[in-house]
CSV table of C-alpha atoms in Angstrom, one decimal:
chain,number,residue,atom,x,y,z
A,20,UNK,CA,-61.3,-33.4,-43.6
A,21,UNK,CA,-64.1,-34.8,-41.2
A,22,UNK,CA,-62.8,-35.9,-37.7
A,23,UNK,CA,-64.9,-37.5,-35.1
A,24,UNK,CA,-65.9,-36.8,-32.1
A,25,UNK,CA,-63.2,-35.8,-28.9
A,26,UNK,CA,-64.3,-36.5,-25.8
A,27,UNK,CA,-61.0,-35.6,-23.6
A,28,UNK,CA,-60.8,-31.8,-23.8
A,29,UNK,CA,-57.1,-32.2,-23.4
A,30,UNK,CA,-56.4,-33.9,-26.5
A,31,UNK,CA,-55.0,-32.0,-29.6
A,32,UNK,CA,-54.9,-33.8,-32.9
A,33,UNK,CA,-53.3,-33.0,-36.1
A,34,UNK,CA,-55.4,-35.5,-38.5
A,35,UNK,CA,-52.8,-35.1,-41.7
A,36,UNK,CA,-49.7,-35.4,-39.6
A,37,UNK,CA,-50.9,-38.0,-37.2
A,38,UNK,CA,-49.8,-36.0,-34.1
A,39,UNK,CA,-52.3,-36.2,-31.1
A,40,UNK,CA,-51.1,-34.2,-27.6
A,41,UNK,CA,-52.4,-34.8,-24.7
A,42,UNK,CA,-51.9,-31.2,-22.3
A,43,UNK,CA,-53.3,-30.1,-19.4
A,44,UNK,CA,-53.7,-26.5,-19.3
A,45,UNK,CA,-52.8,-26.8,-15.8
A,46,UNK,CA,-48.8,-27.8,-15.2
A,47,UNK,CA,-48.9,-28.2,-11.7
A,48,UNK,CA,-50.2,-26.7,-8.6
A,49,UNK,CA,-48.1,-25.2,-5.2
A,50,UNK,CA,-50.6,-25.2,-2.5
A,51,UNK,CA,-54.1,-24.7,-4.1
A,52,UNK,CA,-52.5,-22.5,-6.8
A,53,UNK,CA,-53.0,-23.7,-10.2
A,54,UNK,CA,-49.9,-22.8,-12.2
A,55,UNK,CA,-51.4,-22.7,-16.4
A,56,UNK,CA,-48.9,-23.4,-19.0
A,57,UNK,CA,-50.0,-20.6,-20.5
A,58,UNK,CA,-48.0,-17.8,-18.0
A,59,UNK,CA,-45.6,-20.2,-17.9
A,60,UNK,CA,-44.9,-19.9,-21.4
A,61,UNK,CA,-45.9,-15.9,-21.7
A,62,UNK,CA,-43.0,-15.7,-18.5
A,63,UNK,CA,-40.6,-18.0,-21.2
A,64,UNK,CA,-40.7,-15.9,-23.8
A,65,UNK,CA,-40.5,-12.8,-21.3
A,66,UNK,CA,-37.2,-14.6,-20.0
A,67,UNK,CA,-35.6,-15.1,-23.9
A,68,UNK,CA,-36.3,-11.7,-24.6
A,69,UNK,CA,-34.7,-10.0,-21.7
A,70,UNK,CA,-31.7,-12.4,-22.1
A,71,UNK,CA,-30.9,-11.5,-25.6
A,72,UNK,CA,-31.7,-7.9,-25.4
A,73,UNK,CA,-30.1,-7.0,-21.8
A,74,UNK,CA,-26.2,-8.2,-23.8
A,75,UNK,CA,-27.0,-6.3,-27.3
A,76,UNK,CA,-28.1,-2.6,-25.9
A,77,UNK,CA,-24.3,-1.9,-26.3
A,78,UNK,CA,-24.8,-2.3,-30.1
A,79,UNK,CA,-27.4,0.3,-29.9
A,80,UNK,CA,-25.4,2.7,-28.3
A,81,UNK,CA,-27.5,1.8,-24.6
A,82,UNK,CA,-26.5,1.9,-20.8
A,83,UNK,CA,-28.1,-1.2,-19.5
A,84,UNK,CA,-28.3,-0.1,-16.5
A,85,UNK,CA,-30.1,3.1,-17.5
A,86,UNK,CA,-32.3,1.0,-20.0
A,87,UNK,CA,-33.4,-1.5,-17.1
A,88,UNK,CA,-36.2,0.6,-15.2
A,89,UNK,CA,-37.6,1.5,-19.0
A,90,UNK,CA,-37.8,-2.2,-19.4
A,91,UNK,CA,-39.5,-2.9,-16.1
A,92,UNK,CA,-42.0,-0.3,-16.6
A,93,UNK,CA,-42.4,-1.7,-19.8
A,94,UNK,CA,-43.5,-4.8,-18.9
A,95,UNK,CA,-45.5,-3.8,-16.6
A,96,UNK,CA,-47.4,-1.6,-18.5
A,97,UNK,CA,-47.8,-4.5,-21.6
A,98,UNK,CA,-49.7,-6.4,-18.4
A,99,UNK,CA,-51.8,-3.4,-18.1
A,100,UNK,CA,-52.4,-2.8,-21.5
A,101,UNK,CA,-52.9,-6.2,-22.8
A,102,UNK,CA,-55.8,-6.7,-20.5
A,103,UNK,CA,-57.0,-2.9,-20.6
A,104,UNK,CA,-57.7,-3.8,-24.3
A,105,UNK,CA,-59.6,-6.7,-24.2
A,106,UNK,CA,-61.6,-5.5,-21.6
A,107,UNK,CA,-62.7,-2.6,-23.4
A,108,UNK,CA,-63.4,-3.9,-26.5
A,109,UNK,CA,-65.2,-7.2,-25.0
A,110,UNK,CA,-66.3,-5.1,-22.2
A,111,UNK,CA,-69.8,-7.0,-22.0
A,112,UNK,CA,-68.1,-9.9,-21.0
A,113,UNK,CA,-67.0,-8.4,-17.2
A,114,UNK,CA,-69.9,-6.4,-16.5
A,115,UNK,CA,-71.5,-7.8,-13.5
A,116,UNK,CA,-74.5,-6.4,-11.3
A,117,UNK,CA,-72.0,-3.8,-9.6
A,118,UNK,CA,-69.1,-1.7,-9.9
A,119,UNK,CA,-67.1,-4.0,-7.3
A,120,UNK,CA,-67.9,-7.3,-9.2
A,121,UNK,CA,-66.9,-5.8,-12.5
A,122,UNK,CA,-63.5,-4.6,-11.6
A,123,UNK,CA,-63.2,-8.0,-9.6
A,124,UNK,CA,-63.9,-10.0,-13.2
A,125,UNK,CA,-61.9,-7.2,-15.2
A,126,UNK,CA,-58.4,-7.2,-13.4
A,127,UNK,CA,-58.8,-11.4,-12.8
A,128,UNK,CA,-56.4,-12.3,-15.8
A,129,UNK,CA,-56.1,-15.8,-14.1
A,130,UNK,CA,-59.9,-16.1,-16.3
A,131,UNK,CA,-57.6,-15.2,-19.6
A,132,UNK,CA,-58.1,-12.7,-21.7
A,133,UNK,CA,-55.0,-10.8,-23.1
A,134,UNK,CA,-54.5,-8.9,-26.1
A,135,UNK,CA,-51.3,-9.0,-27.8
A,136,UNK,CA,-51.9,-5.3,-29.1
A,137,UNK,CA,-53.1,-3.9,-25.9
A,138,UNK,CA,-50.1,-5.3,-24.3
A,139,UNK,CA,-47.3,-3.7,-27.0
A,140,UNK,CA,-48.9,-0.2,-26.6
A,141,UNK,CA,-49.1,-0.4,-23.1
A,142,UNK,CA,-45.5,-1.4,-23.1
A,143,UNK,CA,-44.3,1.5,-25.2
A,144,UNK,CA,-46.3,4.1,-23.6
A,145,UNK,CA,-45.2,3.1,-20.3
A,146,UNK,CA,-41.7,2.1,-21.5
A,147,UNK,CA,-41.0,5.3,-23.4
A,148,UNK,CA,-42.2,7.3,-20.0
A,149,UNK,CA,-39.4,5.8,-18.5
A,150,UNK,CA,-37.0,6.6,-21.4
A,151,UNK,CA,-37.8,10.1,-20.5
A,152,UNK,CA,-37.1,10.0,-16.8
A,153,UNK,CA,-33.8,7.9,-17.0
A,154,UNK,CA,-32.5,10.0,-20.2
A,155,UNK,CA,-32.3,6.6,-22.1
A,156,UNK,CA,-32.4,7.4,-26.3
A,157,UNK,CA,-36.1,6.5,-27.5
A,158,UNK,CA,-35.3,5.9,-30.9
A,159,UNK,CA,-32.7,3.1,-30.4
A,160,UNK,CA,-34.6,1.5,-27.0
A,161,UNK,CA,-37.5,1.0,-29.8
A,162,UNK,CA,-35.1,-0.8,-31.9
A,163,UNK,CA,-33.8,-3.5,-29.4
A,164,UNK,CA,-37.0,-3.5,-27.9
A,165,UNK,CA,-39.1,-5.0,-31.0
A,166,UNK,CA,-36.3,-7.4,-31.3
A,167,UNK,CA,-37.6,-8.9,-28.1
A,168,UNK,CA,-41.3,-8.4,-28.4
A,169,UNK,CA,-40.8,-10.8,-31.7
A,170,UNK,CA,-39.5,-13.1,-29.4
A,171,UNK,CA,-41.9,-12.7,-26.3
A,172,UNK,CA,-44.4,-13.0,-29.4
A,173,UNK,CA,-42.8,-16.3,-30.7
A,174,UNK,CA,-42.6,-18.0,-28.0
A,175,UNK,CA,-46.0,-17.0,-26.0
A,176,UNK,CA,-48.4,-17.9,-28.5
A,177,UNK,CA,-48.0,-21.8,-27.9
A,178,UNK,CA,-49.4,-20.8,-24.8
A,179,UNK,CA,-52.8,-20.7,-27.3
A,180,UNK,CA,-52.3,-24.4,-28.4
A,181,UNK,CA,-52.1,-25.6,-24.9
A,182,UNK,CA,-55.4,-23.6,-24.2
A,183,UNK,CA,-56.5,-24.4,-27.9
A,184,UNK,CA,-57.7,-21.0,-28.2
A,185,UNK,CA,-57.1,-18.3,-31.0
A,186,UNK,CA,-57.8,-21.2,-33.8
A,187,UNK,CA,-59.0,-20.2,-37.4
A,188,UNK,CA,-61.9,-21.2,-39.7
A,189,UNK,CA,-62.4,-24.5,-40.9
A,190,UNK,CA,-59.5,-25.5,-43.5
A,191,UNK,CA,-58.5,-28.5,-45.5
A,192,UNK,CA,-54.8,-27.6,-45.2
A,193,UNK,CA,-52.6,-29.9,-43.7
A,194,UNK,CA,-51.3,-27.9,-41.2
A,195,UNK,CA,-55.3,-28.3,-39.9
A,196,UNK,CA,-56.3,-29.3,-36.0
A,197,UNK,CA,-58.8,-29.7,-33.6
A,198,UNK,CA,-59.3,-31.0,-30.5
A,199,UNK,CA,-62.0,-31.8,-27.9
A,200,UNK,CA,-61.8,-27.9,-26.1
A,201,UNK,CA,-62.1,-26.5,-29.4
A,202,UNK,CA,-64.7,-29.2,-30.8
A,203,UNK,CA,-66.6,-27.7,-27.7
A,204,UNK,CA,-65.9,-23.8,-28.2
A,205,UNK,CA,-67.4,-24.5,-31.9
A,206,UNK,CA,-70.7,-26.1,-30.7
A,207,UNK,CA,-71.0,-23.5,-28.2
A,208,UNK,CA,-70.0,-20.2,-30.0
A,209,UNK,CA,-72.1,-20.7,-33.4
A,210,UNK,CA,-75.0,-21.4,-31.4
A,211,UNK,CA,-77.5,-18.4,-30.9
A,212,UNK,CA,-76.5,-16.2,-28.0
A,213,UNK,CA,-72.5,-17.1,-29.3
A,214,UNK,CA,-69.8,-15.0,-30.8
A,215,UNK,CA,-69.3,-17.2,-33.6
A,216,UNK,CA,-73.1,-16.7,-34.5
A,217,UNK,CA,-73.3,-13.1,-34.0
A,218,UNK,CA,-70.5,-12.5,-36.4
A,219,UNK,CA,-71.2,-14.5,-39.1
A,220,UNK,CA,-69.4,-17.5,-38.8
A,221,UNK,CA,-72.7,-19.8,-37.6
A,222,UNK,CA,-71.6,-22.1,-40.5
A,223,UNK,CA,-68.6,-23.5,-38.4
A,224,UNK,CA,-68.3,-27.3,-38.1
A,225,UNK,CA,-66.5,-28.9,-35.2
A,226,UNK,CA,-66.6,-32.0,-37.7
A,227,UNK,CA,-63.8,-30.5,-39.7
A,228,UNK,CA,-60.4,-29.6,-38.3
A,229,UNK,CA,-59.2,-25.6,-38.0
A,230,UNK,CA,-56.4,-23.2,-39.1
A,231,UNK,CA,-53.6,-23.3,-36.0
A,232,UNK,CA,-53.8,-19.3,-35.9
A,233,UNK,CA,-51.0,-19.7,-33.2
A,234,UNK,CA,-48.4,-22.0,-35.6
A,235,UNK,CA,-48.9,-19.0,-38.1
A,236,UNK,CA,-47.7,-16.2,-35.9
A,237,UNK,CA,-45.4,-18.1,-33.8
A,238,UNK,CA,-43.6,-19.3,-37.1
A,239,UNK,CA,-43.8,-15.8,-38.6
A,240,UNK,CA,-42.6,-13.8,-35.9
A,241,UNK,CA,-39.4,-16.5,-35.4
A,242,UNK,CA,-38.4,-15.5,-38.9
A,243,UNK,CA,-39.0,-12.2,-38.4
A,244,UNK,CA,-36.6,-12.1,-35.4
A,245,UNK,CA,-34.0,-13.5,-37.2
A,246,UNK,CA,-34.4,-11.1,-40.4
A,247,UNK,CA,-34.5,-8.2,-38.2
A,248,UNK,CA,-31.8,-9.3,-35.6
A,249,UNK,CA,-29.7,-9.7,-38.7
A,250,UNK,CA,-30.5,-6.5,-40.2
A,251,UNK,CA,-29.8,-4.8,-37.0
A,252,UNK,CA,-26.3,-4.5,-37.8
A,253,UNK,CA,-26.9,-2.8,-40.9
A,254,UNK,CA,-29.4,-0.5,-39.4
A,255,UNK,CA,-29.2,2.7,-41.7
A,256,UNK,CA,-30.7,5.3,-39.0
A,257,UNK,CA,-32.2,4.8,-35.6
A,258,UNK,CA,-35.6,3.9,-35.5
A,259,UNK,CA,-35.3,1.7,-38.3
A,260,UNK,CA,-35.7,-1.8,-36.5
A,261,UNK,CA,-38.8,-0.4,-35.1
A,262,UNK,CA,-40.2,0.5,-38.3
A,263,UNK,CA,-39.3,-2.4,-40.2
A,264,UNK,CA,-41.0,-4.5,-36.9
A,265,UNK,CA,-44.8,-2.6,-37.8
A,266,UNK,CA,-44.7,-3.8,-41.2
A,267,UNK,CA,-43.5,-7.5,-40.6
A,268,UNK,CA,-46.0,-8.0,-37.6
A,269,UNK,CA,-48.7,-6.1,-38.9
A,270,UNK,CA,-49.1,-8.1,-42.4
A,271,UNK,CA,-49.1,-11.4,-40.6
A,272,UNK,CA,-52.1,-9.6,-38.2
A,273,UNK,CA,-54.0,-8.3,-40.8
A,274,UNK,CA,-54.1,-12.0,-42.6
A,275,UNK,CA,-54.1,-14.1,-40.1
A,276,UNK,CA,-56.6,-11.9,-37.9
A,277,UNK,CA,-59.1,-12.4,-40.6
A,278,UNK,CA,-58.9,-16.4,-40.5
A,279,UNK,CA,-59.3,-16.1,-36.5
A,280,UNK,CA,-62.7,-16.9,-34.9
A,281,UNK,CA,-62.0,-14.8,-31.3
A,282,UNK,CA,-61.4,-11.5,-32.5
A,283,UNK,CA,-62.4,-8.2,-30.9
A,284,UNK,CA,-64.7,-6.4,-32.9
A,285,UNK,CA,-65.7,-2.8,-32.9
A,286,UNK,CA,-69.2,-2.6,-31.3
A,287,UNK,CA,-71.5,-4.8,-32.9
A,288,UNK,CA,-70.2,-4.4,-36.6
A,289,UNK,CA,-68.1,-7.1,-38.3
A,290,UNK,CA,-64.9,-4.9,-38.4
A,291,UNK,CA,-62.1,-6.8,-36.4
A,292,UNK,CA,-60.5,-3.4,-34.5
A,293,UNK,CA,-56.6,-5.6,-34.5
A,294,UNK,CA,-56.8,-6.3,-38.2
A,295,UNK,CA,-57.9,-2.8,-38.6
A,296,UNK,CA,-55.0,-1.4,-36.5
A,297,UNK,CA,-52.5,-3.6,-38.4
A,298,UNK,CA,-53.7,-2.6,-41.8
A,299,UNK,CA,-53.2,1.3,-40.5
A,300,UNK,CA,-50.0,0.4,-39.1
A,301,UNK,CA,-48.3,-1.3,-42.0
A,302,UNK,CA,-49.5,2.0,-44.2
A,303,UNK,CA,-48.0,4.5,-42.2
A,304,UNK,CA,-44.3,2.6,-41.3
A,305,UNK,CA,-44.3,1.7,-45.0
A,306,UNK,CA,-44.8,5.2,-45.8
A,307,UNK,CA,-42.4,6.4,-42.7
A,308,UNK,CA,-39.7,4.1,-44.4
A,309,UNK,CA,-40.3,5.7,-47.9
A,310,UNK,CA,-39.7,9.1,-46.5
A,311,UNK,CA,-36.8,8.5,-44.3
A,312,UNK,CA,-35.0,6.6,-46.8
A,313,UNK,CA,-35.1,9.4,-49.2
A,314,UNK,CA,-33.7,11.9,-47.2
A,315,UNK,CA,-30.6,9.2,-46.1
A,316,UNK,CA,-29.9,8.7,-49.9
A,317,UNK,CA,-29.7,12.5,-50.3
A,318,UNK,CA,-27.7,13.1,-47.2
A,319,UNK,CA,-26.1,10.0,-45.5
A,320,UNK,CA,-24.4,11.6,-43.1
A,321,UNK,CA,-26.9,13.3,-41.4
A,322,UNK,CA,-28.0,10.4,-40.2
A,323,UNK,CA,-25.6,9.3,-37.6
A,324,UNK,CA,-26.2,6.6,-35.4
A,325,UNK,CA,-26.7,7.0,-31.6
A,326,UNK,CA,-24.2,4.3,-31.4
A,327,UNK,CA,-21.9,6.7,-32.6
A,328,UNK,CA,-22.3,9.7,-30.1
A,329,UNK,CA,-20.2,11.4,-27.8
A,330,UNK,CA,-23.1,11.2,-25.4
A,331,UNK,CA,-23.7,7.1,-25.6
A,332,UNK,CA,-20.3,6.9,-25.1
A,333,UNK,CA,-20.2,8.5,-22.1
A,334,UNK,CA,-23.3,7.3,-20.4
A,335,UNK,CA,-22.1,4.0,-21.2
A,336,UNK,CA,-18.6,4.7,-19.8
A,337,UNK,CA,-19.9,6.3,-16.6
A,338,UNK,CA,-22.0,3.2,-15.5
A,339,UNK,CA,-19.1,1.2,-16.2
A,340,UNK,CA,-16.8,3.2,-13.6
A,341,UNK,CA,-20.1,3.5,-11.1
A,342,UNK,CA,-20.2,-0.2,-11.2
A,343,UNK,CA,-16.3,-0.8,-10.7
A,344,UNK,CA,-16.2,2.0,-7.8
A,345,UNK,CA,-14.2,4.1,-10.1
A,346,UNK,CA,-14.9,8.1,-9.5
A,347,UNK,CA,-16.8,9.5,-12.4
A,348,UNK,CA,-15.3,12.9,-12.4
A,349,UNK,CA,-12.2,11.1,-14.1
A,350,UNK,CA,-14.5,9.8,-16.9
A,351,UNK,CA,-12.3,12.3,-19.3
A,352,UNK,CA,-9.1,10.3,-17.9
A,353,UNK,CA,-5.8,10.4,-20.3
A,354,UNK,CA,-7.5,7.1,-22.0
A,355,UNK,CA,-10.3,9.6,-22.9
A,356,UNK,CA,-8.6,12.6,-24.1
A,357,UNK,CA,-8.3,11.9,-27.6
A,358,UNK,CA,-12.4,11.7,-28.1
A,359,UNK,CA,-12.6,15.5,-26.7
A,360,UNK,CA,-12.7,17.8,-29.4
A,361,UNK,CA,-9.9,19.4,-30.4
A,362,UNK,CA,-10.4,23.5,-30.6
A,363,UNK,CA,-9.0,25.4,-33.2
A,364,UNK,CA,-5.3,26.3,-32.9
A,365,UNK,CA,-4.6,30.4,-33.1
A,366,UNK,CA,-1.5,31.1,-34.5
A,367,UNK,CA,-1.3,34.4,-32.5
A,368,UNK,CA,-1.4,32.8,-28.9
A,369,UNK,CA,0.9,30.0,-28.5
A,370,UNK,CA,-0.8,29.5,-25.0
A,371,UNK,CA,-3.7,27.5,-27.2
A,372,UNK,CA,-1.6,25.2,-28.0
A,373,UNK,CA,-2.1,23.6,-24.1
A,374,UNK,CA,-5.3,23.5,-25.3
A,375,UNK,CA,-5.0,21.4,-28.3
A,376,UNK,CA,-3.4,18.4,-27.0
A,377,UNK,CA,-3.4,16.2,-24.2
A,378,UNK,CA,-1.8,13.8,-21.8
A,379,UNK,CA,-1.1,11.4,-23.9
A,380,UNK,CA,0.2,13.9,-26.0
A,381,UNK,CA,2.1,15.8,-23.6
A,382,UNK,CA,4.4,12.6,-23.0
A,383,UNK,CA,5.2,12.4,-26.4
A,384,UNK,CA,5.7,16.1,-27.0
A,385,UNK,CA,8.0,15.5,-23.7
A,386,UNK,CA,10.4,12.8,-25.2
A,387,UNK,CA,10.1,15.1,-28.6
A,388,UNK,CA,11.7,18.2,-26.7
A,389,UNK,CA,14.0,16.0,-25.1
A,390,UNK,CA,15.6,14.8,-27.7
A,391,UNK,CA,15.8,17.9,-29.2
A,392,UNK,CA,17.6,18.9,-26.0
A,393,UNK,CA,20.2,16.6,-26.5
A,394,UNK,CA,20.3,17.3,-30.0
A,395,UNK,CA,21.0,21.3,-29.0
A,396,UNK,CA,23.4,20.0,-26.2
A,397,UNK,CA,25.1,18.2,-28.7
A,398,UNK,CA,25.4,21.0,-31.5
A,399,UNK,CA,26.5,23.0,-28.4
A,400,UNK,CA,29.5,20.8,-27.5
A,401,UNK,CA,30.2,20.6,-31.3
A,402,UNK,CA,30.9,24.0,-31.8
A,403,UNK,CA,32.5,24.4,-28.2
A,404,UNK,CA,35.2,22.2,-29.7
A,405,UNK,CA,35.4,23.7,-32.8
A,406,UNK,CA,35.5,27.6,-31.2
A,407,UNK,CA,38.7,25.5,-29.0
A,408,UNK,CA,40.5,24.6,-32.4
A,409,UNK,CA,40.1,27.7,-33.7
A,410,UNK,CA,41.2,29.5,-31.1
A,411,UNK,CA,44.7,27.2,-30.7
A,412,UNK,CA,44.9,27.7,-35.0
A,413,UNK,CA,44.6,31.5,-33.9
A,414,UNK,CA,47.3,31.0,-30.8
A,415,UNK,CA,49.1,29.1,-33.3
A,416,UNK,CA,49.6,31.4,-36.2
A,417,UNK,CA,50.2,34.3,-33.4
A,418,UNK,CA,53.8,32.6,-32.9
A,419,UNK,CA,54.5,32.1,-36.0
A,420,UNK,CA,54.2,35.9,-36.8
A,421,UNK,CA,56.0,36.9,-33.5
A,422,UNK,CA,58.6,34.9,-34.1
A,423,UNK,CA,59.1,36.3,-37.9
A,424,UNK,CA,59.5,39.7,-36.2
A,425,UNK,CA,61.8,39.1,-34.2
A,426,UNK,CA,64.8,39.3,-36.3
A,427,UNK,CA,63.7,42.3,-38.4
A,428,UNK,CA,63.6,43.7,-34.8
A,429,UNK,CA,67.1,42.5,-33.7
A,430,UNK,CA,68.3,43.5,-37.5
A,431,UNK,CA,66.5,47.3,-36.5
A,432,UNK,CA,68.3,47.0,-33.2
A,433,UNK,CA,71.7,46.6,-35.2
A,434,UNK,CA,71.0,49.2,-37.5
């Protein structure tokens, strides 16, 4: 579909569904400070994420307050990483005449610039670091942590149709856009000198409308959050979610990657290094997946979740008594004493059985020998009385036979 000519670089149109938008990349400013739509939706999606994660880690088996600092240093590593990447593979863009000037334009993310790879592995390799130093279970941090990322994911990338950035080749579908920033990046990119031209894609024509890139993978990774959140409570081994998350995300990547007209590209060939990355990373989680599975159908219960543990358990119930002031020597309190494990009982040393059960046992072995105590007292008193009757039967019949002797003795004495 041809479109004409926009003039107002704010304007976004959808020419089959009749929408135009008119945004500012700019939402406001607080003295001087231009505040972009764009961080504002990036810190959005940031904010979802944390808020539906944060409640959930209990379902993995996860002290929250352990889990915090690897979250923290999570995100600060994706800010890291997300611009670390693009830098490097667009690195011609930010050198400048010095060393001072190109660390000046490289660490300037205000310019743009982020790469939604670069900021996941900078999040997990920063995140999992953490993991290590506060004891928090990898595995299962992954898990919850993908959850959100789908989210972050979902929501950032309308920050790319406010910018009108990230857009596709030209398409007759009628999902198709344009707008006068893009109509401009077109004109500029595919001539000589320009991206667009130096990759093959000169024959873009800002007379035709685009593929919304952004719609694609914001749509995608919505449904993905939902499938996966679902799924998380069927979750077959740890690690799962994590896996599952690769192959979802990385098949939208590779396709929609390959539509894109911004991509990073290895050196000066035509290979797009994130559609390259998620072709490799949906291979090796489909293959992980394979493997794992096979072993849990042969042995199910080897394959326990973390949730599960003695060890989540008790991180989980330690935090809870350090944040109610409660001492956490007496985490293995009589409420706790029937998740111990119970040792073996020897039949030769009755002193084990002390071992083998415990407060709340001991009160009802207590009332258990008490009534047998009254039940003993009782047989005592029973037979008390019926050693007293005997013993009057005994008196008894001792009279009787005295007094039949008697006259044989008085008879005796008259003989």
């Amino acid at each position: 579909m041809t479109v004409d000519r926009i003039k107002d670089t704010t304007e976004i149109y959808f020419p089959e569904l009749g929408w135009r938008f008119h945004i500012d990349p700019t939402a406001f400013t607080v003295g001087g400070l231009a505040i972009q739509w764009y961080g504002i939706l990036i810190t959005t999606g940031l904010l979802l994420a944390l808020l539906y994660c944060f409640p959930k880690m209990k379902r993995f088996g996860l002290d929250s307050d352990r889990a915090v600092d690897a979250v923290i240093g999570g995100v600060l590593g994706g800010i890291i990483g997300a611009r670390l990447y693009y830098v490097l593979f667009n690195f011609s863009e930010f050198k400048k005449d010095s060393f001072g000037e190109t660390l000046k334009s490289a660490v300037n993310i205000r310019s743009g610039g982020l790469a939604i790879y670069g900021g996941i592995i900078g999040a997990l390799l920063v995140g999992l670091l953490m993991c290590k130093i506060r004891k928090v279970r990898k595995l299962p941090m992954l898990d919850i942590t993908v959850l959100g990322f789908l989210i972050g994911q979902g929501v950032g990338r309308w920050g790319n149709f406010v910018n009108q950035e990230a857009f596709g080749t030209n398409t007759s579908s009628f999902f198709g856009m344009t707008g006068g920033e893009i109509q401009n990046t077109i004109i500029r990119e595919t001539q000589e000198g320009g991206s667009m031209y130096a990759h093959d894609q000169a024959t873009m024509m800002w007379e035709k409308t685009v593929h919304p890139c952004f719609l694609y993978e914001s749509l995608w990774c919505i449904l993905g959050f939902i499938i996966l959140s679902w799924y998380s409570k069927h979750r077959k081994y740890d690690g799962q979610i994590f896996l599952m998350y690769l192959s979802w995300y990385g098949i939208e990547r590779a396709f929609v990657e390959g539509l894109r007209t911004d991509s990073l590209y290895i050196g000066d060939s035509n290979l797009r290094i994130s559609q390259l990355l998620s072709i490799v990373l949906v291979v090796a989680s489909v293959i992980l997946q394979l493997v794992i599975y096979s072993k849990y159908r042969r042995d199910p219960e080897s394959f326990q979740l973390y949730v599960g543990s003695e060890e989540s358990h008790r991180l989980i119930e330690e935090s809870r008594r350090k944040r109610m002031g409660m001492p956490v020597e007496d985490i293995y309190s009589a409420d706790d004493d029937e998740d111990e494990d119970i040792p073996v009982y020897d039949d030769d040393d009755d002193d084990d059985y002390d071992s083998i059960i415990g407060k709340d046992d001991d009160a009802s072995d207590k009332s258990e020998d008490d009534e047998d105590a009254d039940e003993n007292v009782g047989e005592a008193a029973e037979a008390d009385e019926e050693n007293k009757s005997e013993a009057a039967e005994t008196a008894e019949d001792g009279k009787v036979s005295d007094a039949e002797e008697e006259p044989q003795n008085d008879s005796e004495k008259g003989e």
